[in-house]
Structures are given as structure tokens and as C-alpha cells.
Amino acid sequence: MSEAWLGIDLGTSAVKALCVYADGRVEKSRRAYDSLTPEGWYDAAAKAVKALDTSCVQAVSLSSQVGTYIVNGSHVLHWN
């Protein structure tokens, strides 16, 4: 199997994951948040990544919506 690169984007309403393989194949996954909390973000990211074949991933890239998040325990204050 060819090597792959994984991209994860923490967006305003969902986590998007993208796996790009050296042979040109691309897999995509998207999972909406159950809640706008750190746990909700983590759960959505885990589900998005688990939906992809990551067995050959050589590198990971992360991106996020530019904004201000204030985390206080399980509560998150955010711009939207």
C-alpha cells in the first residue's frame, strides 16, 4: 500500500478529515459535532479519522477556524 498524508480541519460546525495517498487516491470524511465542547470536538475528530484508512499515514496536518475560544471546564465560549 502507498504512503498517505492525513489532514484534519476543526471547522465551525464539523470536523473534516482528508487522506491523500501517494498513488493519487483521496478519501474524505466529515463528522458534525454532537456538542461545542472539547469532548464534542474530540469525539467528532476521532469518528472522522476512524472512517478513513490511516494504516499508511506518514504525516498529519491540523487546521482550525481562526477564532477565539474560551474553555472553562466543559463549557466553551465561541464567536458563533
Tab-separated table of N, CA and C in Angstrom:
chain	number	residue	atom	x	y	z
A	1	MET	N	0.841	-1.173	0.000
A	1	MET	CA	0.000	0.000	0.000
A	1	MET	C	0.893	1.246	0.000
A	2	SER	N	0.458	2.302	-0.656
A	2	SER	CA	1.274	3.511	-0.755
A	2	SER	C	1.147	4.367	0.500
A	3	GLU	N	2.154	5.212	0.711
A	3	GLU	CA	2.101	6.081	1.881
A	3	GLU	C	0.999	7.120	1.709
A	4	ALA	N	0.582	7.712	2.835
A	4	ALA	CA	-0.526	8.658	2.820
A	4	ALA	C	-0.250	9.809	3.773
A	5	TRP	N	-0.982	10.890	3.563
A	5	TRP	CA	-0.914	12.067	4.408
A	5	TRP	C	-2.321	12.384	4.881
A	6	LEU	N	-2.465	12.714	6.157
A	6	LEU	CA	-3.768	12.955	6.770
A	6	LEU	C	-3.904	14.426	7.121
A	7	GLY	N	-4.998	15.035	6.694
A	7	GLY	CA	-5.318	16.404	7.070
A	7	GLY	C	-6.587	16.412	7.897
A	8	ILE	N	-6.592	17.177	8.990
A	8	ILE	CA	-7.752	17.292	9.869
A	8	ILE	C	-8.072	18.761	10.050
A	9	ASP	N	-9.323	19.131	9.766
A	9	ASP	CA	-9.760	20.522	9.910
A	9	ASP	C	-10.868	20.599	10.944
A	10	LEU	N	-10.637	21.377	11.993
A	10	LEU	CA	-11.636	21.648	13.019
A	10	LEU	C	-12.402	22.885	12.568
A	11	GLY	N	-13.541	22.678	11.930
A	11	GLY	CA	-14.323	23.779	11.377
A	11	GLY	C	-15.333	24.327	12.367
A	12	THR	N	-16.158	25.228	11.896
A	12	THR	CA	-17.132	25.870	12.779
A	12	THR	C	-18.308	24.978	13.130
A	13	SER	N	-18.590	23.962	12.302
A	13	SER	CA	-19.728	23.097	12.591
A	13	SER	C	-19.402	21.605	12.509
A	14	ALA	N	-18.223	21.269	12.020
A	14	ALA	CA	-17.855	19.862	11.856
A	14	ALA	C	-16.349	19.714	11.733
A	15	VAL	N	-15.899	18.470	11.886
A	15	VAL	CA	-14.510	18.109	11.630
A	15	VAL	C	-14.464	17.438	10.265
A	16	LYS	N	-13.543	17.899	9.425
A	16	LYS	CA	-13.322	17.278	8.126
A	16	LYS	C	-11.944	16.625	8.149
A	17	ALA	N	-11.885	15.407	7.621
A	17	ALA	CA	-10.615	14.695	7.527
A	17	ALA	C	-10.396	14.287	6.076
A	18	LEU	N	-9.157	14.328	5.664
A	18	LEU	CA	-8.789	14.039	4.284
A	18	LEU	C	-7.525	13.196	4.304
A	19	CYS	N	-7.547	12.087	3.595
A	19	CYS	CA	-6.376	11.238	3.473
A	19	CYS	C	-5.976	11.218	1.999
A	20	VAL	N	-4.762	11.674	1.715
A	20	VAL	CA	-4.255	11.720	0.345
A	20	VAL	C	-3.124	10.701	0.238
A	21	TYR	N	-3.271	9.800	-0.734
A	21	TYR	CA	-2.297	8.733	-0.924
A	21	TYR	C	-1.325	9.096	-2.034
A	22	ALA	N	-0.127	8.568	-1.943
A	22	ALA	CA	0.919	8.844	-2.932
A	22	ALA	C	0.504	8.405	-4.334
A	23	ASP	N	-0.384	7.419	-4.436
A	23	ASP	CA	-0.828	6.958	-5.758
A	23	ASP	C	-1.960	7.816	-6.335
A	24	GLY	N	-2.334	8.887	-5.627
A	24	GLY	CA	-3.337	9.820	-6.132
A	24	GLY	C	-4.738	9.643	-5.563
A	25	ARG	N	-4.987	8.544	-4.866
A	25	ARG	CA	-6.308	8.350	-4.259
A	25	ARG	C	-6.547	9.357	-3.150
A	26	VAL	N	-7.816	9.713	-2.947
A	26	VAL	CA	-8.197	10.644	-1.885
A	26	VAL	C	-9.432	10.083	-1.183
A	27	GLU	N	-9.407	10.069	0.137
A	27	GLU	CA	-10.561	9.688	0.939
A	27	GLU	C	-10.945	10.892	1.794
A	28	LYS	N	-12.258	11.109	1.952
A	28	LYS	CA	-12.741	12.225	2.760
A	28	LYS	C	-13.730	11.723	3.793
A	29	SER	N	-13.781	12.428	4.908
A	29	SER	CA	-14.730	12.112	5.963
A	29	SER	C	-15.128	13.409	6.650
A	30	ARG	N	-16.387	13.473	7.087
A	30	ARG	CA	-16.892	14.664	7.785
A	30	ARG	C	-17.796	14.206	8.911
A	31	ARG	N	-17.599	14.772	10.095
A	31	ARG	CA	-18.449	14.451	11.233
A	31	ARG	C	-18.846	15.752	11.941
A	32	ALA	N	-20.140	15.952	12.081
A	32	ALA	CA	-20.653	17.120	12.796
A	32	ALA	C	-20.430	16.934	14.293
A	33	TYR	N	-20.375	18.042	15.006
A	33	TYR	CA	-20.210	17.997	16.452
A	33	TYR	C	-21.524	17.613	17.124
A	34	ASP	N	-21.439	16.761	18.150
A	34	ASP	CA	-22.603	16.499	18.990
A	34	ASP	C	-22.802	17.666	19.949
A	35	SER	N	-21.683	18.290	20.339
A	35	SER	CA	-21.740	19.462	21.225
A	35	SER	C	-20.488	20.301	20.993
A	36	LEU	N	-20.602	21.600	21.222
A	36	LEU	CA	-19.456	22.502	21.081
A	36	LEU	C	-18.703	22.560	22.405
A	37	THR	N	-18.056	21.461	22.704
A	37	THR	CA	-17.228	21.318	23.900
A	37	THR	C	-15.940	20.635	23.469
A	38	PRO	N	-14.904	20.674	24.278
A	38	PRO	CA	-13.686	19.932	23.920
A	38	PRO	C	-13.972	18.449	23.666
A	39	GLU	N	-14.857	17.865	24.460
A	39	GLU	CA	-15.203	16.457	24.261
A	39	GLU	C	-15.927	16.255	22.929
A	40	GLY	N	-16.814	17.191	22.569
A	40	GLY	CA	-17.524	17.113	21.292
A	40	GLY	C	-16.583	17.213	20.116
A	41	TRP	N	-15.603	18.116	20.213
A	41	TRP	CA	-14.602	18.255	19.155
A	41	TRP	C	-13.787	16.963	19.025
A	42	TYR	N	-13.347	16.442	20.164
A	42	TYR	CA	-12.534	15.223	20.156
A	42	TYR	C	-13.318	14.055	19.563
A	43	ASP	N	-14.559	13.877	20.008
A	43	ASP	CA	-15.372	12.773	19.503
A	43	ASP	C	-15.577	12.870	17.994
A	44	ALA	N	-15.881	14.065	17.495
A	44	ALA	CA	-16.086	14.247	16.057
A	44	ALA	C	-14.790	13.971	15.295
A	45	ALA	N	-13.659	14.442	15.824
A	45	ALA	CA	-12.369	14.203	15.162
A	45	ALA	C	-12.049	12.709	15.141
A	46	ALA	N	-12.276	12.035	16.249
A	46	ALA	CA	-11.995	10.598	16.313
A	46	ALA	C	-12.859	9.833	15.307
A	47	LYS	N	-14.133	10.175	15.209
A	47	LYS	CA	-15.030	9.491	14.272
A	47	LYS	C	-14.639	9.776	12.820
A	48	ALA	N	-14.258	11.010	12.536
A	48	ALA	CA	-13.862	11.366	11.171
A	48	ALA	C	-12.607	10.609	10.755
A	49	VAL	N	-11.639	10.524	11.634
A	49	VAL	CA	-10.387	9.830	11.311
A	49	VAL	C	-10.602	8.321	11.232
A	50	LYS	N	-11.408	7.770	12.137
A	50	LYS	CA	-11.657	6.322	12.119
A	50	LYS	C	-12.362	5.865	10.847
A	51	ALA	N	-13.050	6.769	10.165
A	51	ALA	CA	-13.744	6.414	8.926
A	51	ALA	C	-12.782	6.252	7.748
A	52	LEU	N	-11.520	6.631	7.934
A	52	LEU	CA	-10.525	6.566	6.871
A	52	LEU	C	-9.532	5.446	7.125
A	53	ASP	N	-8.876	4.981	6.064
A	53	ASP	CA	-7.800	4.006	6.202
A	53	ASP	C	-6.518	4.776	6.490
A	54	THR	N	-6.095	4.773	7.738
A	54	THR	CA	-4.916	5.538	8.148
A	54	THR	C	-3.689	4.645	8.370
A	55	SER	N	-3.749	3.421	7.890
A	55	SER	CA	-2.664	2.468	8.142
A	55	SER	C	-1.330	2.878	7.528
A	56	CYS	N	-1.341	3.725	6.520
A	56	CYS	CA	-0.098	4.123	5.841
A	56	CYS	C	0.233	5.603	6.035
A	57	VAL	N	-0.403	6.257	6.991
A	57	VAL	CA	-0.187	7.696	7.193
A	57	VAL	C	1.241	7.953	7.660
A	58	GLN	N	1.903	8.879	6.954
A	58	GLN	CA	3.281	9.264	7.261
A	58	GLN	C	3.363	10.621	7.942
A	59	ALA	N	2.324	11.454	7.754
A	59	ALA	CA	2.336	12.802	8.337
A	59	ALA	C	0.900	13.259	8.557
A	60	VAL	N	0.737	14.168	9.531
A	60	VAL	CA	-0.582	14.702	9.861
A	60	VAL	C	-0.511	16.221	9.855
A	61	SER	N	-1.534	16.842	9.271
A	61	SER	CA	-1.641	18.300	9.261
A	61	SER	C	-2.945	18.676	9.960
A	62	LEU	N	-2.900	19.699	10.778
A	62	LEU	CA	-4.080	20.173	11.506
A	62	LEU	C	-4.379	21.617	11.142
A	63	SER	N	-5.667	21.932	11.022
A	63	SER	CA	-6.071	23.318	10.825
A	63	SER	C	-7.341	23.563	11.620
A	64	SER	N	-7.637	24.843	11.854
A	64	SER	CA	-8.810	25.185	12.648
A	64	SER	C	-9.346	26.532	12.211
A	65	GLN	N	-10.620	26.729	12.442
A	65	GLN	CA	-11.242	28.025	12.207
A	65	GLN	C	-10.514	29.058	13.058
A	66	VAL	N	-10.141	30.153	12.443
A	66	VAL	CA	-9.500	31.212	13.203
A	66	VAL	C	-10.573	31.891	14.043
A	67	GLY	N	-10.373	31.895	15.320
A	67	GLY	CA	-11.354	32.488	16.211
A	67	GLY	C	-10.847	32.414	17.631
A	68	THR	N	-11.645	32.882	18.521
A	68	THR	CA	-11.282	32.863	19.926
A	68	THR	C	-12.210	31.908	20.646
A	69	TYR	N	-11.638	30.952	21.344
A	69	TYR	CA	-12.396	30.005	22.132
A	69	TYR	C	-11.934	30.112	23.575
A	70	ILE	N	-12.863	30.241	24.478
A	70	ILE	CA	-12.557	30.270	25.898
A	70	ILE	C	-13.125	28.987	26.487
A	71	VAL	N	-12.247	28.137	26.998
A	71	VAL	CA	-12.667	26.857	27.553
A	71	VAL	C	-12.629	26.966	29.074
A	72	ASN	N	-13.777	26.687	29.683
A	72	ASN	CA	-13.902	26.742	31.130
A	72	ASN	C	-14.542	25.438	31.575
A	73	GLY	N	-13.715	24.477	31.929
A	73	GLY	CA	-14.250	23.158	32.254
A	73	GLY	C	-14.833	22.538	31.004
A	74	SER	N	-16.114	22.196	31.020
A	74	SER	CA	-16.750	21.603	29.843
A	74	SER	C	-17.519	22.628	29.025
A	75	HIS	N	-17.459	23.912	29.407
A	75	HIS	CA	-18.166	24.967	28.663
A	75	HIS	C	-17.197	25.692	27.755
A	76	VAL	N	-17.673	26.019	26.561
A	76	VAL	CA	-16.849	26.750	25.585
A	76	VAL	C	-17.593	27.979	25.146
A	77	LEU	N	-16.959	29.127	25.247
A	77	LEU	CA	-17.498	30.361	24.692
A	77	LEU	C	-16.807	30.572	23.367
A	78	HIS	N	-17.588	30.820	22.305
A	78	HIS	CA	-17.009	30.943	20.973
A	78	HIS	C	-17.699	32.052	20.207
A	79	TRP	N	-17.130	32.422	19.091
A	79	TRP	CA	-17.597	33.587	18.334
A	79	TRP	C	-18.952	33.379	17.681
A	80	ASN	N	-19.346	32.135	17.363
A	80	ASN	CA	-20.613	31.942	16.682
A	80	ASN	C	-21.732	31.671	17.654
